PDB file of C-alpha atoms in Angstrom:
ATOM      1  CA  MET A   1       4.075  18.965 -54.899  1.00 94.00           C
ATOM      2  CA  ILE A   2       7.422  17.503 -53.883  1.00 97.00           C
ATOM      3  CA  ILE A   3       7.820  13.713 -53.788  1.00 98.00           C
ATOM      4  CA  GLN A   4      10.865  12.255 -52.054  1.00 98.00           C
ATOM      5  CA  THR A   5      11.350   8.524 -52.636  1.00 98.00           C
ATOM      6  CA  TYR A   6      13.298   6.069 -50.478  1.00 98.00           C
ATOM      7  CA  THR A   7      13.761   2.440 -51.505  1.00 98.00           C
ATOM      8  CA  VAL A   8      14.211   0.347 -48.364  1.00 97.00           C
ATOM      9  CA  GLY A   9      14.392  -3.169 -46.985  1.00 93.00           C
ATOM     10  CA  PRO A  10      15.422  -6.450 -48.609  1.00 91.00           C
ATOM     11  CA  ILE A  11      12.284  -6.423 -50.790  1.00 93.00           C
ATOM     12  CA  GLU A  12      13.168  -2.925 -52.075  1.00 97.00           C
ATOM     13  CA  GLU A  13       9.927  -1.247 -51.107  1.00 98.00           C
ATOM     14  CA  ASN A  14       9.257   2.382 -52.059  1.00 98.00           C
ATOM     15  CA  THR A  15       8.509   4.779 -49.211  1.00 98.00           C
ATOM     16  CA  TYR A  16       7.319   8.274 -50.131  1.00 98.00           C
ATOM     17  CA  ILE A  17       7.395  11.607 -48.336  1.00 98.00           C
ATOM     18  CA  VAL A  18       4.986  13.941 -50.120  1.00 98.00           C
ATOM     19  CA  SER A  19       4.814  17.657 -49.306  1.00 98.00           C
ATOM     20  CA  ASP A  20       3.479  20.848 -50.822  1.00 97.00           C
ATOM     21  CA  GLU A  21       4.364  24.539 -50.671  1.00 97.00           C
ATOM     22  CA  THR A  22       2.839  24.924 -47.197  1.00 98.00           C
ATOM     23  CA  GLY A  23       5.418  22.590 -45.638  1.00 98.00           C
ATOM     24  CA  GLU A  24       2.763  20.072 -44.635  1.00 98.00           C
ATOM     25  CA  ALA A  25       3.400  16.484 -45.673  1.00 98.00           C
ATOM     26  CA  VAL A  26       2.350  12.851 -45.573  1.00 98.00           C
ATOM     27  CA  LEU A  27       4.371   9.655 -45.323  1.00 98.00           C
ATOM     28  CA  ILE A  28       3.232   6.785 -47.535  1.00 98.00           C
ATOM     29  CA  ASP A  29       4.157   3.136 -46.837  1.00 98.00           C
ATOM     30  CA  CYS A  30       7.028   3.569 -44.399  1.00 98.00           C
ATOM     31  CA  GLY A  31       8.798   0.241 -44.851  1.00 97.00           C
ATOM     32  CA  CYS A  32      12.108   0.861 -43.033  1.00 96.00           C
ATOM     33  CA  PHE A  33      13.585  -2.318 -41.599  1.00 94.00           C
ATOM     34  CA  ALA A  34      16.338  -0.547 -39.694  1.00 95.00           C
ATOM     35  CA  GLU A  35      17.067   2.687 -37.868  1.00 96.00           C
ATOM     36  CA  SER A  36      19.699   3.396 -40.518  1.00 97.00           C
ATOM     37  CA  GLU A  37      16.969   3.512 -43.169  1.00 98.00           C
ATOM     38  CA  TRP A  38      14.682   5.723 -41.098  1.00 98.00           C
ATOM     39  CA  ARG A  39      17.410   8.206 -40.161  1.00 98.00           C
ATOM     40  CA  PRO A  40      17.721   9.910 -43.600  1.00 98.00           C
ATOM     41  CA  MET A  41      13.940  10.229 -43.813  1.00 98.00           C
ATOM     42  CA  LYS A  42      13.770  11.857 -40.409  1.00 98.00           C
ATOM     43  CA  GLN A  43      16.676  14.145 -41.344  1.00 98.00           C
ATOM     44  CA  TYR A  44      14.929  15.153 -44.571  1.00 98.00           C
ATOM     45  CA  ILE A  45      11.764  16.019 -42.634  1.00 98.00           C
ATOM     46  CA  GLU A  46      13.746  18.102 -40.158  1.00 98.00           C
ATOM     47  CA  ASP A  47      15.916  19.822 -42.785  1.00 98.00           C
ATOM     48  CA  LYS A  48      12.873  20.843 -44.840  1.00 97.00           C
ATOM     49  CA  GLY A  49      10.919  21.873 -41.749  1.00 98.00           C
ATOM     50  CA  LEU A  50       8.035  19.608 -42.735  1.00 98.00           C
ATOM     51  CA  GLN A  51       4.942  19.013 -40.616  1.00 98.00           C
ATOM     52  CA  VAL A  52       3.931  15.424 -41.297  1.00 98.00           C
ATOM     53  CA  LYS A  53       0.160  15.167 -40.895  1.00 98.00           C
ATOM     54  CA  HIS A  54      -0.579  11.593 -41.935  1.00 98.00           C
ATOM     55  CA  LEU A  55       1.066   8.164 -42.093  1.00 98.00           C
ATOM     56  CA  LEU A  56      -0.754   6.479 -44.973  1.00 98.00           C
ATOM     57  CA  CYS A  57      -0.620   2.775 -45.819  1.00 98.00           C
ATOM     58  CA  THR A  58      -1.712   1.361 -49.160  1.00 98.00           C
ATOM     59  CA  HIS A  59      -1.980  -1.996 -47.351  1.00 98.00           C
ATOM     60  CA  LEU A  60      -0.610  -3.617 -44.210  1.00 97.00           C
ATOM     61  CA  HIS A  61       1.999  -6.084 -45.393  1.00 97.00           C
ATOM     62  CA  PHE A  62       5.107  -5.883 -43.226  1.00 95.00           C
ATOM     63  CA  ASP A  63       7.412  -4.577 -45.960  1.00 96.00           C
ATOM     64  CA  HIS A  64       5.190  -1.492 -46.218  1.00 97.00           C
ATOM     65  CA  THR A  65       4.624  -0.946 -42.490  1.00 96.00           C
ATOM     66  CA  LEU A  66       7.695  -1.997 -40.514  1.00 96.00           C
ATOM     67  CA  GLY A  67       8.878   1.608 -40.339  1.00 96.00           C
ATOM     68  CA  ASN A  68       5.635   2.637 -38.656  1.00 96.00           C
ATOM     69  CA  ARG A  69       7.334   1.997 -35.323  1.00 95.00           C
ATOM     70  CA  PHE A  70       9.801   4.798 -35.988  1.00 97.00           C
ATOM     71  CA  VAL A  71       7.079   7.189 -37.138  1.00 97.00           C
ATOM     72  CA  LEU A  72       5.020   6.481 -34.024  1.00 96.00           C
ATOM     73  CA  ARG A  73       8.032   6.953 -31.776  1.00 95.00           C
ATOM     74  CA  ASP A  74       9.436  10.131 -33.356  1.00 97.00           C
ATOM     75  CA  LEU A  75       6.423  11.836 -34.933  1.00 97.00           C
ATOM     76  CA  GLY A  76       3.587  10.483 -32.801  1.00 96.00           C
ATOM     77  CA  LEU A  77       1.561   9.378 -35.813  1.00 97.00           C
ATOM     78  CA  ARG A  78      -0.447   6.173 -36.019  1.00 95.00           C
ATOM     79  CA  ALA A  79      -0.961   4.443 -39.333  1.00 97.00           C
ATOM     80  CA  GLU A  80      -4.036   5.040 -41.495  1.00 98.00           C
ATOM     81  CA  ALA A  81      -5.192   2.056 -43.560  1.00 98.00           C
ATOM     82  CA  SER A  82      -8.173  -0.027 -44.587  1.00 98.00           C
ATOM     83  CA  ALA A  83     -10.028  -1.881 -41.844  1.00 96.00           C
ATOM     84  CA  ALA A  84     -10.147  -4.883 -44.192  1.00 97.00           C
ATOM     85  CA  ASP A  85      -6.428  -5.416 -43.547  1.00 96.00           C
ATOM     86  CA  THR A  86      -6.786  -5.581 -39.750  1.00 96.00           C
ATOM     87  CA  TYR A  87      -5.857  -9.278 -39.747  1.00 95.00           C
ATOM     88  CA  LEU A  88      -2.419  -8.396 -41.122  1.00 94.00           C
ATOM     89  CA  TYR A  89      -1.639  -5.900 -38.360  1.00 92.00           C
ATOM     90  CA  ASP A  90      -2.974  -8.307 -35.744  1.00 92.00           C
ATOM     91  CA  ASP A  91      -0.573 -10.999 -36.969  1.00 92.00           C
ATOM     92  CA  MET A  92       2.462  -8.916 -37.900  1.00 93.00           C
ATOM     93  CA  LYS A  93       4.798 -11.554 -36.435  1.00 93.00           C
ATOM     94  CA  GLY A  94       3.126 -14.341 -38.378  1.00 93.00           C
ATOM     95  CA  GLN A  95       3.265 -12.625 -41.740  1.00 92.00           C
ATOM     96  CA  MET A  96       6.910 -11.646 -41.198  1.00 92.00           C
ATOM     97  CA  ALA A  97       7.890 -15.161 -40.092  1.00 93.00           C
ATOM     98  CA  LEU A  98       6.428 -16.537 -43.313  1.00 90.00           C
ATOM     99  CA  PHE A  99       9.016 -14.583 -45.299  1.00 89.00           C
ATOM    100  CA  LEU A 100      11.908 -14.047 -42.877  1.00 89.00           C
ATOM    101  CA  GLY A 101      11.653 -17.034 -40.540  1.00 93.00           C
ATOM    102  CA  GLU A 102      10.995 -17.067 -36.799  1.00 91.00           C
ATOM    103  CA  ARG A 103      14.595 -16.400 -35.793  1.00 89.00           C
ATOM    104  CA  LEU A 104      15.013 -13.177 -37.792  1.00 88.00           C
ATOM    105  CA  THR A 105      11.492 -11.997 -37.001  1.00 92.00           C
ATOM    106  CA  SER A 106      12.202 -12.254 -33.264  1.00 90.00           C
ATOM    107  CA  ARG A 107      14.791  -9.477 -33.598  1.00 88.00           C
ATOM    108  CA  PHE A 108      12.150  -6.858 -34.421  1.00 91.00           C
ATOM    109  CA  ASP A 109      10.078  -4.872 -31.934  1.00 89.00           C
ATOM    110  CA  LEU A 110       6.564  -5.301 -33.279  1.00 91.00           C
ATOM    111  CA  ASP A 111       4.689  -3.645 -30.418  1.00 90.00           C
ATOM    112  CA  PHE A 112       3.735  -0.763 -32.710  1.00 91.00           C
ATOM    113  CA  ALA A 113       1.120  -2.999 -34.323  1.00 90.00           C
ATOM    114  CA  THR A 114      -0.714  -3.353 -30.996  1.00 88.00           C
ATOM    115  CA  ARG A 115      -1.393   0.405 -31.093  1.00 89.00           C
ATOM    116  CA  GLY A 116      -3.780  -0.192 -33.973  1.00 90.00           C
ATOM    117  CA  PHE A 117      -4.484   2.200 -36.822  1.00 95.00           C
ATOM    118  CA  THR A 118      -7.069   4.672 -38.060  1.00 96.00           C
ATOM    119  CA  SER A 119      -9.425   3.190 -40.647  1.00 97.00           C
ATOM    120  CA  LEU A 120      -9.713   4.602 -44.150  1.00 98.00           C
ATOM    121  CA  TYR A 121     -12.562   3.883 -46.557  1.00 97.00           C
ATOM    122  CA  ASP A 122     -13.157   4.153 -50.264  1.00 98.00           C
ATOM    123  CA  GLY A 123     -13.976   7.764 -51.165  1.00 97.00           C
ATOM    124  CA  ASP A 124     -12.349   9.298 -48.080  1.00 98.00           C
ATOM    125  CA  GLU A 125     -10.305  12.463 -48.569  1.00 98.00           C
ATOM    126  CA  ILE A 126      -6.872  12.977 -47.017  1.00 98.00           C
ATOM    127  CA  LYS A 127      -5.990  16.650 -46.684  1.00 98.00           C
ATOM    128  CA  PHE A 128      -2.673  18.317 -45.926  1.00 98.00           C
ATOM    129  CA  GLY A 129      -1.641  21.843 -46.794  1.00 97.00           C
ATOM    130  CA  HIS A 130      -3.310  22.726 -50.090  1.00 98.00           C
ATOM    131  CA  THR A 131      -3.351  19.096 -51.220  1.00 98.00           C
ATOM    132  CA  THR A 132      -6.154  16.524 -51.241  1.00 98.00           C
ATOM    133  CA  PHE A 133      -5.802  12.795 -51.845  1.00 98.00           C
ATOM    134  CA  GLU A 134      -8.821  10.655 -52.730  1.00 98.00           C
ATOM    135  CA  VAL A 135      -8.801   7.151 -51.268  1.00 98.00           C
ATOM    136  CA  ILE A 136      -9.570   4.525 -53.940  1.00 98.00           C
ATOM    137  CA  ALA A 137     -10.150   0.950 -52.793  1.00 98.00           C
ATOM    138  CA  THR A 138      -8.373  -1.636 -54.954  1.00 98.00           C
ATOM    139  CA  PRO A 139      -8.701  -4.948 -53.086  1.00 98.00           C
ATOM    140  CA  GLY A 140      -7.000  -8.037 -54.434  1.00 97.00           C
ATOM    141  CA  HIS A 141      -3.356  -7.979 -53.382  1.00 97.00           C
ATOM    142  CA  THR A 142      -4.857  -7.735 -49.900  1.00 98.00           C
ATOM    143  CA  PRO A 143      -8.537  -7.266 -49.018  1.00 97.00           C
ATOM    144  CA  GLY A 144      -7.791  -3.718 -47.895  1.00 97.00           C
ATOM    145  CA  GLY A 145      -5.640  -2.508 -50.756  1.00 98.00           C
ATOM    146  CA  LEU A 146      -5.867   1.260 -51.287  1.00 98.00           C
ATOM    147  CA  CYS A 147      -4.552   3.767 -53.803  1.00 98.00           C
ATOM    148  CA  PHE A 148      -4.134   7.478 -53.084  1.00 98.00           C
ATOM    149  CA  TYR A 149      -5.033   9.812 -55.952  1.00 98.00           C
ATOM    150  CA  CYS A 150      -4.327  13.530 -56.279  1.00 98.00           C
ATOM    151  CA  LYS A 151      -6.506  14.801 -59.105  1.00 98.00           C
ATOM    152  CA  ASP A 152      -5.019  18.305 -59.131  1.00 97.00           C
ATOM    153  CA  GLU A 153      -1.495  16.974 -59.651  1.00 97.00           C
ATOM    154  CA  GLY A 154      -2.411  13.950 -61.776  1.00 98.00           C
ATOM    155  CA  ILE A 155      -0.575  11.560 -59.447  1.00 98.00           C
ATOM    156  CA  LEU A 156      -1.508   8.139 -58.056  1.00 98.00           C
ATOM    157  CA  PHE A 157       0.220   6.120 -55.334  1.00 98.00           C
ATOM    158  CA  SER A 158      -0.678   2.526 -56.174  1.00 98.00           C
ATOM    159  CA  GLY A 159       1.072   0.486 -53.488  1.00 98.00           C
ATOM    160  CA  ASP A 160       1.229  -3.151 -54.610  1.00 98.00           C
ATOM    161  CA  SER A 161      -1.941  -3.033 -56.690  1.00 98.00           C
ATOM    162  CA  LEU A 162      -0.180  -1.886 -59.859  1.00 98.00           C
ATOM    163  CA  PHE A 163       3.434  -1.962 -61.006  1.00 98.00           C
ATOM    164  CA  GLN A 164       5.189  -1.038 -64.215  1.00 98.00           C
ATOM    165  CA  GLY A 165       4.280  -3.931 -66.469  1.00 97.00           C
ATOM    166  CA  SER A 166       2.743  -6.020 -63.714  1.00 97.00           C
ATOM    167  CA  VAL A 167       0.219  -6.219 -60.878  1.00 97.00           C
ATOM    168  CA  GLY A 168       0.397  -7.276 -57.244  1.00 96.00           C
ATOM    169  CA  ARG A 169       0.617 -10.952 -56.359  1.00 95.00           C
ATOM    170  CA  THR A 170      -2.609 -12.522 -55.142  1.00 96.00           C
ATOM    171  CA  ASP A 171      -1.401 -15.907 -53.879  1.00 94.00           C
ATOM    172  CA  LEU A 172      -0.966 -14.752 -50.268  1.00 91.00           C
ATOM    173  CA  LYS A 173      -3.667 -15.017 -47.606  1.00 89.00           C
ATOM    174  CA  GLY A 174      -6.563 -12.722 -48.486  1.00 93.00           C
ATOM    175  CA  GLY A 175      -5.472 -12.259 -52.095  1.00 95.00           C
ATOM    176  CA  ASN A 176      -7.992 -12.387 -54.935  1.00 97.00           C
ATOM    177  CA  TYR A 177      -6.914 -12.010 -58.557  1.00 97.00           C
ATOM    178  CA  ALA A 178     -10.395 -11.348 -59.940  1.00 97.00           C
ATOM    179  CA  ASP A 179     -10.983  -8.568 -57.412  1.00 97.00           C
ATOM    180  CA  LEU A 180      -7.634  -6.970 -58.205  1.00 97.00           C
ATOM    181  CA  ILE A 181      -8.194  -6.895 -61.962  1.00 97.00           C
ATOM    182  CA  LYS A 182     -11.754  -5.623 -61.496  1.00 96.00           C
ATOM    183  CA  GLY A 183     -10.583  -2.778 -59.260  1.00 96.00           C
ATOM    184  CA  LEU A 184      -7.781  -1.775 -61.607  1.00 97.00           C
ATOM    185  CA  THR A 185     -10.016  -1.940 -64.667  1.00 96.00           C
ATOM    186  CA  HIS A 186     -12.972  -0.041 -63.223  1.00 96.00           C
ATOM    187  CA  ARG A 187     -11.303   2.336 -60.770  1.00 96.00           C
ATOM    188  CA  ILE A 188      -7.711   2.983 -61.862  1.00 97.00           C
ATOM    189  CA  PHE A 189      -7.733   2.702 -65.642  1.00 97.00           C
ATOM    190  CA  THR A 190     -10.573   5.190 -65.878  1.00 96.00           C
ATOM    191  CA  LEU A 191      -8.199   7.889 -64.611  1.00 98.00           C
ATOM    192  CA  PRO A 192      -6.634  10.257 -67.175  1.00 98.00           C
ATOM    193  CA  PRO A 193      -3.991   8.413 -69.243  1.00 97.00           C
ATOM    194  CA  GLU A 194      -1.289  10.927 -68.322  1.00 98.00           C
ATOM    195  CA  THR A 195      -1.684  10.134 -64.599  1.00 98.00           C
ATOM    196  CA  LEU A 196       1.746   9.430 -63.100  1.00 98.00           C
ATOM    197  CA  VAL A 197       1.763   6.283 -60.974  1.00 98.00           C
ATOM    198  CA  TYR A 198       4.167   5.860 -58.051  1.00 98.00           C
ATOM    199  CA  THR A 199       4.324   2.164 -57.238  1.00 98.00           C
ATOM    200  CA  GLY A 200       5.105   0.154 -54.116  1.00 98.00           C
ATOM    201  CA  HIS A 201       8.111  -1.515 -55.749  1.00 98.00           C
ATOM    202  CA  GLY A 202      10.087  -0.659 -58.850  1.00 97.00           C
ATOM    203  CA  PRO A 203       9.923   2.366 -61.150  1.00 98.00           C
ATOM    204  CA  SER A 204       7.039   4.759 -61.647  1.00 98.00           C
ATOM    205  CA  THR A 205       4.803   4.505 -64.684  1.00 98.00           C
ATOM    206  CA  THR A 206       1.710   6.095 -66.239  1.00 98.00           C
ATOM    207  CA  ILE A 207      -1.840   4.912 -66.786  1.00 98.00           C
ATOM    208  CA  GLU A 208      -1.323   5.231 -70.544  1.00 97.00           C
ATOM    209  CA  HIS A 209       1.797   3.057 -70.479  1.00 97.00           C
ATOM    210  CA  GLU A 210       0.047   0.316 -68.510  1.00 97.00           C
ATOM    211  CA  LEU A 211      -3.043   0.409 -70.747  1.00 96.00           C
ATOM    212  CA  ASN A 212      -0.775  -0.178 -73.727  1.00 96.00           C
ATOM    213  CA  TYR A 213       1.795  -2.591 -72.347  1.00 95.00           C
ATOM    214  CA  ASN A 214       0.669  -4.276 -69.120  1.00 95.00           C
ATOM    215  CA  PRO A 215       0.050  -7.945 -70.029  1.00 94.00           C
ATOM    216  CA  TYR A 216      -2.310  -8.507 -67.078  1.00 90.00           C
ATOM    217  CA  LEU A 217      -4.867  -5.925 -68.199  1.00 84.00           C
TER     218      LEU A 217
END
């Protein structure tokens, strides 16, 4: 498995392009704010001859989905995310304005959100090439928070549910701290300790490291 990481946007969100030896790939949390951030991703896909099969979203906050407009335009892929986060896609302008203000938000073409997305559910399997991801629901940061787990490779994409030394904030609309901690404790920290965790912001970590040092757990 090859994992290419791009850190984009003013909130420094991690976007991942994940591929295997077949040349098939998935995009995870495409958060590009600008064409200039999307361009190197598109070039990487073209240079490697990748066939991107899925656009996966750990949740539907704008900093993880704003690049979906470029993926839809250039690759023809709609997002795949939890139905529990529908309210976020339906009010993309509102959630952006909360952080960026109305004036800056008005500069973005948000029509991509009206195209909707394909719903994912806990226990679903995402397949590409020889690779399978298991969808693990971890609500709390948002009601529809998801993690993507590849058992064969020992890798987890945690979005904003889990960070190195921290967890996702739960003070935004739809957040629930108790749900987040419950999901992490019962669903994520039962994974093998050597599992490598690629987070939505900041550096990667491991389950073992977080079990030993994360003050929230």
